[in-house]
């Protein structure tokens, strides 16, 4: 094969995007060692090899995404697809499936230690959204009015989130919504950064998950809350929030916010308040909130 034959192929290799299924923790790594075709023996060394491959591909101009490889999901996938789980081609096919449907993050030259938490957060966010969406879908329609309960709650949650952001003071916003759903509490985080011209930027996936979790609380009348922290240069951070009540949000008092942030959840002991932080009541969301389509 001549040099001229090889060069176009090297060029084409740079055009191929790749995905690596990553075993992020020791527990999952040990689960994969039951397969003889998985030849790695040490998780730390395994992560080092992955990082070396990522760096090499980046230097060659190739784009790589990282997917979270779950051994239990892999075993289920092989069983349903009739594949031998103890074969590298089965892992390759599963990883390709993850690239299309699972949580992934792009490798952009950052240390693998910095990328791992981002990947795990992305997986948790997608799992939370899927669980919340399933809960909303299972609520069905109202026996009295025929309204789709989950859809009405999502519409209501979207309106409330818009009002919360529109009434917030200038700056970057960090929102947390928690709902005490079984078997464990649903928690969603939303970052809303604001430009100097007042334009707010949201991550669409984050906003979808956040709205879905809020909708679950509204639809099921489950205890929960929404807290926001705003940060603006030259001003103290402001923290305020609401509790979920019925089909809406009820403001927390400044003392309730202070107690929530300055009390140890496990021991009940007081914690010193953060310097440069105002614990305050939320702005009025206004009287223009539409009546919910479903409120039986």
Coordinates of C-alpha atoms in Angstrom, one line a residue:
X1 CA 0.0 0.0 0.0
X2 CA 1.5 3.4 -1.0
X3 CA 1.6 6.5 1.0
X4 CA -1.0 8.2 -1.2
X5 CA -3.4 5.3 -0.6
X6 CA -3.0 5.6 3.1
X7 CA -3.4 9.4 3.5
X8 CA -7.1 9.6 2.6
X9 CA -7.9 6.8 5.0
X10 CA -6.2 8.7 7.8
X11 CA -8.2 11.7 6.9
X12 CA -11.4 9.7 7.0
X13 CA -10.5 8.3 10.4
X14 CA -10.5 11.9 11.8
X15 CA -14.1 12.2 10.4
X16 CA -15.3 9.2 12.5
X17 CA -16.8 10.1 15.9
X18 CA -16.3 7.6 18.7
X19 CA -17.9 6.6 22.0
X20 CA -16.2 4.9 25.0
X21 CA -18.3 3.2 27.5
X22 CA -16.7 4.0 30.9
X23 CA -16.9 2.1 34.1
X24 CA -16.7 5.0 36.5
X25 CA -16.5 3.2 39.9
X26 CA -14.8 0.2 41.5
X27 CA -18.1 -1.6 42.0
X28 CA -19.0 -1.6 38.3
X29 CA -15.4 -2.5 37.4
X30 CA -15.5 -5.6 39.6
X31 CA -18.8 -6.6 38.1
X32 CA -17.2 -6.7 34.6
X33 CA -14.3 -8.7 35.7
X34 CA -16.5 -11.8 35.7
X35 CA -16.1 -11.9 31.9
X36 CA -12.9 -13.5 30.8
X37 CA -12.8 -11.3 27.7
X38 CA -12.6 -8.2 29.9
X39 CA -8.9 -8.3 30.6
X40 CA -8.3 -5.3 32.9
X41 CA -7.5 -6.1 36.6
X42 CA -7.1 -2.8 38.3
X43 CA -9.6 0.1 38.1
X44 CA -7.0 2.8 38.5
X45 CA -4.9 1.4 35.7
X46 CA -8.0 1.0 33.6
X47 CA -8.9 4.7 34.0
X48 CA -5.3 5.6 33.1
X49 CA -5.5 3.6 29.8
X50 CA -8.8 5.2 29.0
X51 CA -7.4 8.6 29.5
X52 CA -4.4 7.8 27.3
X53 CA -6.7 6.7 24.5
X54 CA -8.8 9.8 24.8
X55 CA -5.7 12.0 24.6
X56 CA -4.4 10.1 21.6
X57 CA -7.7 10.5 19.7
X58 CA -7.9 14.2 20.5
X59 CA -4.3 14.7 19.2
X60 CA -5.4 12.9 16.0
X61 CA -8.3 15.3 15.6
X62 CA -11.0 12.7 16.5
X63 CA -14.1 13.6 18.5
X64 CA -15.0 11.2 21.4
X65 CA -17.9 11.1 23.7
X66 CA -17.9 9.3 27.1
X67 CA -20.9 7.1 28.0
X68 CA -21.7 5.6 31.4
X69 CA -21.3 1.8 31.2
X70 CA -23.6 0.0 33.6
X71 CA -22.9 -3.8 33.9
X72 CA -26.5 -4.6 34.9
X73 CA -27.9 -2.8 31.9
X74 CA -25.3 -4.5 29.8
X75 CA -26.3 -7.9 31.0
X76 CA -30.0 -7.2 30.3
X77 CA -29.2 -5.8 26.9
X78 CA -27.2 -9.0 25.9
X79 CA -30.0 -11.2 27.2
X80 CA -32.7 -9.4 25.2
X81 CA -30.5 -9.2 22.1
X82 CA -29.3 -12.8 22.2
X83 CA -25.7 -11.7 22.5
X84 CA -22.8 -13.3 24.4
X85 CA -21.9 -10.9 27.1
X86 CA -18.4 -12.3 27.4
X87 CA -17.3 -10.9 24.0
X88 CA -15.8 -7.6 23.1
X89 CA -18.2 -7.1 20.1
X90 CA -21.2 -7.3 22.5
X91 CA -19.7 -4.5 24.6
X92 CA -19.1 -2.5 21.4
X93 CA -22.7 -2.9 20.3
X94 CA -24.0 -1.9 23.8
X95 CA -21.7 1.2 23.8
X96 CA -23.1 2.2 20.4
X97 CA -26.6 1.9 21.9
X98 CA -25.5 4.1 24.8
X99 CA -24.3 6.7 22.3
X100 CA -27.7 7.0 20.9
X101 CA -29.9 6.7 24.0
X102 CA -27.8 7.1 27.1
X103 CA -26.2 9.9 29.0
X104 CA -22.9 11.1 27.3
X105 CA -20.5 13.9 27.7
X106 CA -17.9 15.1 25.1
X107 CA -14.2 14.7 25.8
X108 CA -12.5 18.1 25.3
X109 CA -9.1 17.5 26.7
X110 CA -10.0 17.8 30.4
X111 CA -8.5 15.4 33.0
X112 CA -10.6 12.3 33.3
X113 CA -11.0 13.0 37.1
X114 CA -12.8 16.3 36.1
X115 CA -15.0 14.5 33.5
X116 CA -16.3 11.7 35.7
X117 CA -18.5 13.8 38.0
X118 CA -20.0 15.5 35.0
X119 CA -20.8 12.1 33.5
X120 CA -22.4 10.8 36.7
X121 CA -24.4 14.0 37.1
X122 CA -25.7 13.7 33.5
X123 CA -26.7 10.1 34.2
X124 CA -28.5 11.0 37.4
X125 CA -30.3 13.9 35.6
X126 CA -31.5 11.6 32.8
X127 CA -32.6 8.9 35.2
X128 CA -34.5 11.5 37.3
X129 CA -36.2 12.9 34.2
X130 CA -37.2 9.4 33.0
X131 CA -38.6 8.5 36.4
X132 CA -40.5 11.8 36.8
X133 CA -41.9 11.5 33.3
X134 CA -43.1 7.9 34.0
X135 CA -44.8 9.0 37.2
X136 CA -46.6 11.8 35.3
X137 CA -47.7 9.5 32.5
X138 CA -49.1 6.9 35.0
X139 CA -51.4 9.5 36.6
X140 CA -53.8 9.1 33.6
X141 CA -56.8 11.3 33.2
X142 CA -59.1 12.9 35.8
X143 CA -62.3 10.8 36.4
X144 CA -64.3 14.0 36.8
X145 CA -63.2 16.2 33.9
X146 CA -61.1 13.9 31.6
X147 CA -58.1 16.2 31.9
X148 CA -54.7 14.5 31.5
X149 CA -53.4 15.1 35.0
X150 CA -49.7 14.8 34.3
X151 CA -49.8 17.1 31.2
X152 CA -51.8 19.8 33.2
X153 CA -49.3 19.6 36.0
X154 CA -46.4 20.0 33.6
X155 CA -48.0 23.1 32.0
X156 CA -48.6 24.5 35.5
X157 CA -45.0 23.8 36.5
X158 CA -43.7 25.5 33.4
X159 CA -45.7 28.6 34.2
X160 CA -44.5 28.7 37.8
X161 CA -40.8 28.3 36.7
X162 CA -41.2 31.1 34.2
X163 CA -42.7 33.4 37.0
X164 CA -39.9 32.4 39.4
X165 CA -37.2 33.4 36.9
X166 CA -39.0 36.5 35.7
X167 CA -39.4 37.9 39.2
X168 CA -35.8 37.1 40.3
X169 CA -33.3 39.9 40.8
X170 CA -30.5 40.3 38.2
X171 CA -27.7 37.8 38.2
X172 CA -27.0 34.1 37.9
X173 CA -29.6 31.8 39.4
X174 CA -29.1 28.3 41.0
X175 CA -32.4 26.6 41.6
X176 CA -33.1 23.3 43.5
X177 CA -36.4 21.5 43.5
X178 CA -37.0 18.5 45.8
X179 CA -40.1 16.3 46.0
X180 CA -40.6 13.5 48.5
X181 CA -41.5 10.8 46.1
X182 CA -41.3 7.1 46.8
X183 CA -38.9 5.2 47.0
X184 CA -36.6 8.2 47.4
X185 CA -36.7 12.0 47.2
X186 CA -36.5 13.5 43.7
X187 CA -34.0 16.3 43.4
X188 CA -33.4 18.5 40.4
X189 CA -31.0 21.4 39.8
X190 CA -31.3 24.2 37.3
X191 CA -28.7 26.8 36.4
X192 CA -30.0 30.0 34.8
X193 CA -27.2 32.4 33.8
X194 CA -28.0 36.0 32.8
X195 CA -26.2 38.2 30.3
X196 CA -25.6 41.9 30.9
X197 CA -28.6 42.6 28.6
X198 CA -30.9 40.6 30.9
X199 CA -31.1 37.5 28.6
X200 CA -31.4 34.3 30.6
X201 CA -29.7 31.1 29.3
X202 CA -31.1 27.7 30.3
X203 CA -29.9 24.2 29.5
X204 CA -32.9 22.6 27.8
X205 CA -32.3 19.2 29.3
X206 CA -31.9 20.7 32.8
X207 CA -35.0 22.8 32.4
X208 CA -37.1 19.8 31.2
X209 CA -36.0 17.6 34.1
X210 CA -36.6 20.4 36.6
X211 CA -40.1 21.1 35.3
X212 CA -40.9 17.4 35.3
X213 CA -39.9 17.1 39.0
X214 CA -41.9 20.2 40.0
X215 CA -44.9 18.8 38.0
X216 CA -44.7 15.5 40.0
X217 CA -45.0 17.5 43.3
X218 CA -47.9 19.6 42.0
X219 CA -49.8 16.7 40.5
X220 CA -49.5 14.4 43.5
X221 CA -49.6 17.1 46.2
X222 CA -46.4 15.6 47.6
X223 CA -44.4 17.6 50.1
X224 CA -41.5 19.4 48.5
X225 CA -39.9 22.8 47.9
X226 CA -38.1 25.0 45.5
X227 CA -35.1 27.1 46.6
X228 CA -33.2 29.7 44.5
X229 CA -29.8 31.4 45.1
X230 CA -29.0 34.4 43.0
X231 CA -25.5 35.7 42.5
X232 CA -24.6 39.2 41.2
X233 CA -21.2 40.9 41.3
X234 CA -21.0 43.6 44.0
X235 CA -24.1 42.3 45.8
X236 CA -24.7 39.7 48.6
X237 CA -26.0 36.4 47.4
X238 CA -29.8 36.1 48.0
X239 CA -31.4 32.8 49.0
X240 CA -35.2 32.3 49.2
X241 CA -37.7 29.7 48.3
X242 CA -41.2 28.2 48.4
X243 CA -42.8 25.0 49.6
X244 CA -45.1 23.1 47.3
X245 CA -48.7 23.5 48.4
X246 CA -51.6 22.1 46.4
X247 CA -51.3 23.3 42.8
X248 CA -48.9 26.1 43.6
X249 CA -46.0 27.5 45.6
X250 CA -46.2 29.1 49.1
X251 CA -43.4 31.5 50.0
X252 CA -41.1 30.6 52.8
X253 CA -40.3 33.3 55.4
X254 CA -36.8 34.6 55.8
X255 CA -36.5 32.8 59.1
X256 CA -37.6 29.5 57.6
X257 CA -35.0 29.8 54.8
X258 CA -32.3 30.8 57.4
X259 CA -33.3 27.7 59.6
X260 CA -33.1 25.4 56.6
X261 CA -29.6 26.5 55.6
X262 CA -28.2 27.0 59.1
X263 CA -29.3 23.8 60.7
X264 CA -27.5 20.4 60.3
X265 CA -30.0 18.0 58.8
X266 CA -28.6 15.0 60.7
X267 CA -27.8 16.4 64.1
X268 CA -30.1 19.4 64.3
X269 CA -27.2 21.6 65.5
X270 CA -27.0 25.2 64.3
X271 CA -24.5 26.0 61.5
X272 CA -22.9 29.4 61.1
X273 CA -24.6 31.3 58.3
X274 CA -22.5 32.0 55.2
X275 CA -20.9 35.4 55.1
X276 CA -22.2 37.8 52.4
X277 CA -25.5 35.9 52.1
X278 CA -29.0 37.3 52.6
X279 CA -31.7 34.8 53.6
X280 CA -34.9 36.5 52.5
X281 CA -38.5 36.2 51.4
X282 CA -39.1 35.5 47.7
X283 CA -40.5 38.2 45.4
X284 CA -44.3 38.1 44.7
X285 CA -45.0 35.8 41.8
X286 CA -47.9 38.1 40.9
X287 CA -51.6 37.7 40.5
X288 CA -51.5 36.7 36.8
X289 CA -51.1 33.0 37.5
X290 CA -53.8 31.2 35.5
X291 CA -56.1 28.8 37.3
X292 CA -54.8 25.3 36.8
X293 CA -56.7 23.3 34.2
X294 CA -56.9 20.5 36.7
X295 CA -57.5 21.2 40.3
X296 CA -59.9 18.5 41.7

